[in-house]
Coordinates of C-alpha atoms and ligand atoms in Angstrom, one line a residue:
M1 CA 83.7 106.9 103.7
P2 CA 82.5 102.9 102.4
K3 CA 84.2 101.0 104.3
N4 CA 83.9 98.1 101.3
I5 CA 83.9 98.7 98.1
F6 CA 83.3 96.6 94.7
V7 CA 85.5 98.1 91.7
L8 CA 84.8 96.3 88.4
T9 CA 87.3 97.6 85.3
G10 CA 86.9 97.0 81.8
A11 CA 89.8 98.1 79.4
G12 CA 89.0 101.0 79.2
I13 CA 92.0 101.5 82.8
S14 CA 94.5 99.9 80.2
A15 CA 93.9 102.7 77.5
E16 CA 96.0 104.7 78.3
S17 CA 98.6 102.6 78.8
G18 CA 98.1 101.9 75.0
L19 CA 96.5 98.7 75.2
G20 CA 93.1 98.8 73.1
T21 CA 89.7 99.6 74.0
F22 CA 87.5 96.2 72.0
R23 CA 84.5 99.3 71.2
D24 CA 84.1 103.3 70.9
R25 CA 82.0 105.0 69.6
Q26 CA 84.5 106.2 66.6
G27 CA 84.5 103.0 65.2
E28 CA 88.4 101.6 66.5
G29 CA 88.2 99.6 68.4
V30 CA 90.4 95.7 68.7
W31 CA 86.4 93.9 67.5
A32 CA 85.8 96.7 64.7
K33 CA 89.4 95.7 63.1
F34 CA 89.3 91.3 64.2
D35 CA 86.4 89.5 63.5
P36 CA 85.6 87.7 67.6
M37 CA 84.2 84.8 65.9
K38 CA 87.4 84.1 64.8
L39 CA 90.3 84.9 67.2
A40 CA 87.9 83.6 70.8
T41 CA 85.7 81.4 70.7
P42 CA 86.5 77.7 71.5
E43 CA 85.6 77.1 67.7
A44 CA 87.6 79.5 66.2
F45 CA 90.8 77.7 68.5
A46 CA 89.2 74.2 66.9
R47 CA 89.6 75.1 63.8
D48 CA 92.3 78.0 63.3
P49 CA 94.4 77.4 66.1
K50 CA 97.7 78.8 64.3
T51 CA 95.6 81.9 63.9
V52 CA 94.0 82.6 66.6
L53 CA 97.8 81.7 69.4
A54 CA 98.9 84.4 66.7
F55 CA 96.5 87.2 67.8
Y56 CA 97.0 86.3 71.4
D57 CA 101.0 86.4 70.6
L58 CA 100.7 90.0 69.2
R59 CA 98.3 90.3 72.4
R60 CA 101.2 89.2 74.9
R61 CA 104.5 91.2 73.1
N62 CA 102.1 94.6 74.3
L63 CA 101.0 94.0 77.2
L64 CA 105.4 93.2 77.8
G65 CA 106.3 96.6 76.7
A66 CA 103.3 98.6 78.4
E67 CA 103.3 100.1 81.8
P68 CA 100.1 101.0 84.4
N69 CA 99.2 104.7 84.6
A70 CA 97.9 106.5 87.7
A71 CA 94.3 105.2 87.3
H72 CA 95.9 101.6 88.5
F73 CA 98.2 102.8 91.6
A74 CA 95.1 105.1 92.3
L75 CA 93.5 101.7 92.7
A76 CA 96.8 99.9 94.5
R77 CA 96.3 102.9 96.3
L78 CA 93.0 102.8 97.4
E79 CA 93.3 99.0 98.8
A80 CA 95.8 100.1 100.2
A81 CA 94.0 102.4 102.0
L82 CA 90.7 101.0 102.6
G83 CA 92.4 98.2 104.5
Q84 CA 94.1 100.5 106.8
R85 CA 90.8 101.1 107.7
G86 CA 90.2 97.6 108.3
G87 CA 87.7 97.4 105.5
S88 CA 89.0 96.2 101.4
L89 CA 88.3 96.7 97.6
A90 CA 87.1 94.3 95.1
L91 CA 88.5 94.8 92.5
V92 CA 87.5 92.1 89.7
T93 CA 88.5 93.1 86.1
Q94 CA 87.6 92.1 82.5
N95 CA 90.6 92.9 81.5
I96 CA 93.2 90.4 80.0
D97 CA 96.9 92.2 81.5
D98 CA 98.4 92.5 84.7
L99 CA 99.2 96.4 84.7
H100 CA 96.2 96.0 88.5
E101 CA 99.4 93.6 89.9
R102 CA 102.1 95.6 88.7
A103 CA 100.6 98.8 89.9
G104 CA 100.7 97.4 93.8
S105 CA 96.9 95.8 93.4
T106 CA 97.1 92.3 95.4
R107 CA 94.2 90.6 94.8
V108 CA 92.8 91.0 91.9
I109 CA 90.3 88.7 90.4
H110 CA 90.3 88.2 86.7
M111 CA 87.2 87.2 85.3
H112 CA 88.5 86.8 82.0
G113 CA 91.3 85.0 82.6
E114 CA 95.2 86.3 82.4
L115 CA 97.4 86.5 79.1
L116 CA 100.3 85.7 80.4
K117 CA 98.8 82.4 81.3
A118 CA 98.4 79.7 79.3
R119 CA 96.3 76.5 80.4
C120 CA 96.9 73.1 79.7
N121 CA 93.1 71.7 77.7
A122 CA 94.0 68.1 78.7
C123 CA 95.6 68.0 82.5
E124 CA 94.1 72.1 83.0
A125 CA 97.5 72.7 84.7
V126 CA 97.7 76.9 84.3
H127 CA 101.3 78.0 83.9
P128 CA 102.6 81.5 83.5
W129 CA 103.6 82.0 79.8
L130 CA 105.6 85.1 78.8
Y131 CA 106.4 84.0 75.4
D132 CA 104.9 83.1 72.1
L133 CA 102.4 80.3 72.4
A134 CA 103.1 77.5 69.3
V135 CA 100.2 74.4 68.3
S136 CA 104.4 72.5 68.8
H137 CA 105.1 73.6 73.1
A138 CA 104.1 70.6 74.9
C139 CA 102.4 70.8 78.3
P140 CA 104.8 71.9 81.2
D141 CA 102.2 69.2 83.5
C142 CA 101.3 66.5 81.2
G143 CA 104.1 67.0 78.8
C144 CA 100.8 66.7 76.2
A145 CA 101.6 69.0 73.0
G146 CA 98.2 70.7 70.7
V147 CA 97.4 71.4 74.0
L148 CA 98.0 74.6 75.6
R149 CA 96.4 77.8 75.4
P150 CA 96.2 81.4 76.4
H151 CA 94.5 81.7 80.0
V152 CA 91.3 83.3 78.9
V153 CA 87.4 83.4 79.1
W154 CA 86.5 83.2 75.1
F155 CA 82.6 83.5 73.8
G156 CA 80.7 80.7 75.2
E157 CA 82.2 80.5 78.2
T158 CA 82.0 81.0 81.8
P159 CA 83.5 83.4 83.2
L160 CA 86.1 82.6 86.0
A161 CA 85.1 83.2 89.9
M162 CA 81.9 84.3 89.6
D163 CA 81.2 83.2 93.7
A164 CA 84.1 84.8 95.1
I165 CA 82.5 88.0 93.1
G166 CA 79.2 86.8 94.2
R167 CA 79.9 86.9 97.5
A168 CA 82.4 90.9 97.1
L169 CA 79.0 92.0 96.2
R170 CA 76.9 91.3 98.4
M171 CA 80.0 92.3 101.7
A172 CA 80.8 95.7 99.5
D173 CA 78.5 99.7 100.2
L174 CA 80.1 100.9 96.7
F175 CA 79.6 99.4 93.3
V176 CA 81.9 101.6 90.6
A177 CA 83.1 100.8 87.8
I178 CA 85.4 101.6 85.4
G179 CA 86.8 102.1 81.4
T180 CA 84.1 99.7 80.6
S181 CA 81.3 99.9 77.8
G182 CA 78.4 97.9 80.0
A183 CA 78.2 95.6 76.7
V184 CA 79.5 91.6 77.1
Y185 CA 77.4 89.6 80.1
P186 CA 77.3 89.0 83.3
A187 CA 79.9 92.1 84.1
A188 CA 77.4 94.2 82.2
G189 CA 74.8 92.8 85.0
F190 CA 77.4 93.3 88.2
V191 CA 75.0 96.4 88.5
A192 CA 72.0 95.8 88.2
E193 CA 72.4 93.6 91.5
A194 CA 74.4 96.0 93.3
R195 CA 71.2 97.9 92.7
A196 CA 69.4 95.2 94.0
Y197 CA 71.4 94.6 97.1
G198 CA 71.4 98.7 98.4
L199 CA 74.9 99.6 97.4
C200 CA 75.0 103.4 95.6
T201 CA 76.4 102.5 92.2
C202 CA 79.2 105.0 89.8
E203 CA 80.5 104.9 86.4
I204 CA 83.5 106.2 86.0
N205 CA 83.3 106.4 82.1
L206 CA 85.2 108.4 79.1
E207 CA 81.6 107.6 77.5
A208 CA 78.4 106.9 79.4
A209 CA 77.8 103.7 78.9
D210 CA 75.4 101.8 76.9
N211 CA 74.0 100.7 80.9
A212 CA 74.5 104.3 81.9
D213 CA 70.8 104.7 83.3
L214 CA 71.6 102.5 85.9
F215 CA 74.2 104.4 87.5
D216 CA 73.9 106.9 90.3
E217 CA 76.2 108.9 90.1
Q218 CA 78.8 109.5 86.7
R219 CA 82.6 110.4 86.5
L220 CA 83.6 111.1 82.8
G221 CA 87.4 112.1 81.5
A222 CA 90.3 109.5 80.8
A223 CA 90.7 106.9 83.3
S224 CA 93.6 108.7 84.4
E225 CA 92.4 111.8 85.3
T226 CA 89.2 111.2 86.7
V227 CA 90.0 108.0 89.1
P228 CA 93.2 109.3 91.2
R229 CA 90.7 112.1 91.6
W230 CA 88.1 110.5 92.9
V231 CA 90.4 108.1 95.4
E232 CA 91.8 111.5 96.4
E233 CA 88.1 112.5 97.1
L234 CA 88.3 109.4 99.6
V235 CA 91.1 108.8 101.7
G236 CA 92.6 112.0 100.8
R237 CA 95.9 112.7 99.6
Ligands
OAD1 P1 84.9 98.3 76.0 O1 86.8 98.2 74.9 O2 83.9 97.6 75.4 O3 84.2 99.8 76.4 C1 86.0 99.9 76.9 C2 84.9 101.7 77.4 O4 86.0 102.4 77.8 C3 84.1 102.5 77.0 O5 83.0 102.8 77.9 C4 85.2 103.2 76.9 O6 84.3 105.1 76.9 C5 86.5 103.3 78.2 N1 87.5 104.2 77.4 C6 88.2 104.5 76.0 N2 89.6 105.0 76.7 C7 89.8 105.4 77.6 C8 89.9 105.7 78.9 N3 90.9 106.9 78.7 N4 89.5 106.4 80.4 C9 88.3 105.5 80.6 N5 87.7 104.9 79.7 C10 87.8 104.8 78.4 O7 85.5 97.4 76.9 P2 85.1 96.1 77.4 O8 84.1 96.8 78.4 O9 85.9 95.4 78.8 O10 86.1 90.2 76.4 O11 84.9 94.9 77.3 C11 84.4 93.9 78.1 C12 84.3 92.5 76.8 O12 84.6 92.4 75.8 C13 86.3 92.1 77.3 O13 86.7 91.5 78.7 C14 86.5 91.2 75.4 C15 85.4 92.2 75.8 O14 85.2 91.5 73.8 C16 86.8 88.8 76.5 O15 87.5 89.0 75.2 C17 85.9 87.7 76.7

C-alpha cells in the first residue's frame, strides 16, 4: 500500500452535497450560466464589486446549507489511517468550500482560497466570514471600508500554497485526482508533474477529464460511491 498519497479534489467531490460544478458535458455547470470574466476576476471586482460580491454571497449561503458527503468522510478516514501507519495524505483542493474540514480532514490545502473567509485588499488580513459581504463593510483589522473581498483566487491570480503543493507532490507515492475536469491550470498540470516524479496516477471522476490520458488508472462513477470504495480497498473497512 502507498505510504504517502497526494489527492487533488475538484468541484465533482462536492456535487452530491448540492454545490454545483463549473463545467459538465450537459452544459449545466456554473460557468455555462454565468460569465466568469464578469464574476471571478480582479478586473470584474474593480469594475462592479456589488455584482461580484452578490455572486459569492449566493454561493456562501448555499455552502452554509450544505453537508459533506460520503466521499469527504472517506478522505478524512484515509488521512487518519495513513497517519497511523506512519504515512500521510496531502489533500489539495481546488474547492473553496469547507466540506473536507467538516468531514474531519485536518490538513487541507485550499489552493483556490476559502469562501468562508474575507481578505482585506489594504492590509491583507484574512478573517472568518460567514455572512453576506457588502462594499461598505470595514476590515476588522485596519478599519478601512470598501477593501474586503472574498478570500478566493480569481482568474489571472496565482493559486495559494504552490510551494507546499510542490513539496507534497515530490514526497508522494501515489497521485489521485477526484472530481476535477482537468481544464484549469496549474492544478490540471499536477498529474504530468507527478508522472515526471515516477508516481502512479489514478483518476476518480464521473466523466473522463480533459487530461485523462495521463492517468494510469481510471475509476468512473459518482464520488460518494467510488471514493469510499477506493479508500476501503486501501485501508479496509
Ligand atoms: P469542474 O466543474 O471543471 O469539473 C467537475 C468535474 O467533476 C467533472 O470532471 C465532472 O465530470 C466531475 N463530477 C461531477 N459530478 C461528480 C460526482 N458526483 N462525482 C464525481 N465527479 C463528478 O470543476 P474543477 O475541475 O474543480 O476555479 O474546476 C477547476 C476550477 O475551475 C475551479 O476551482 C474554479 C473553476 O473556474 C476558480 O474559480 C479559480
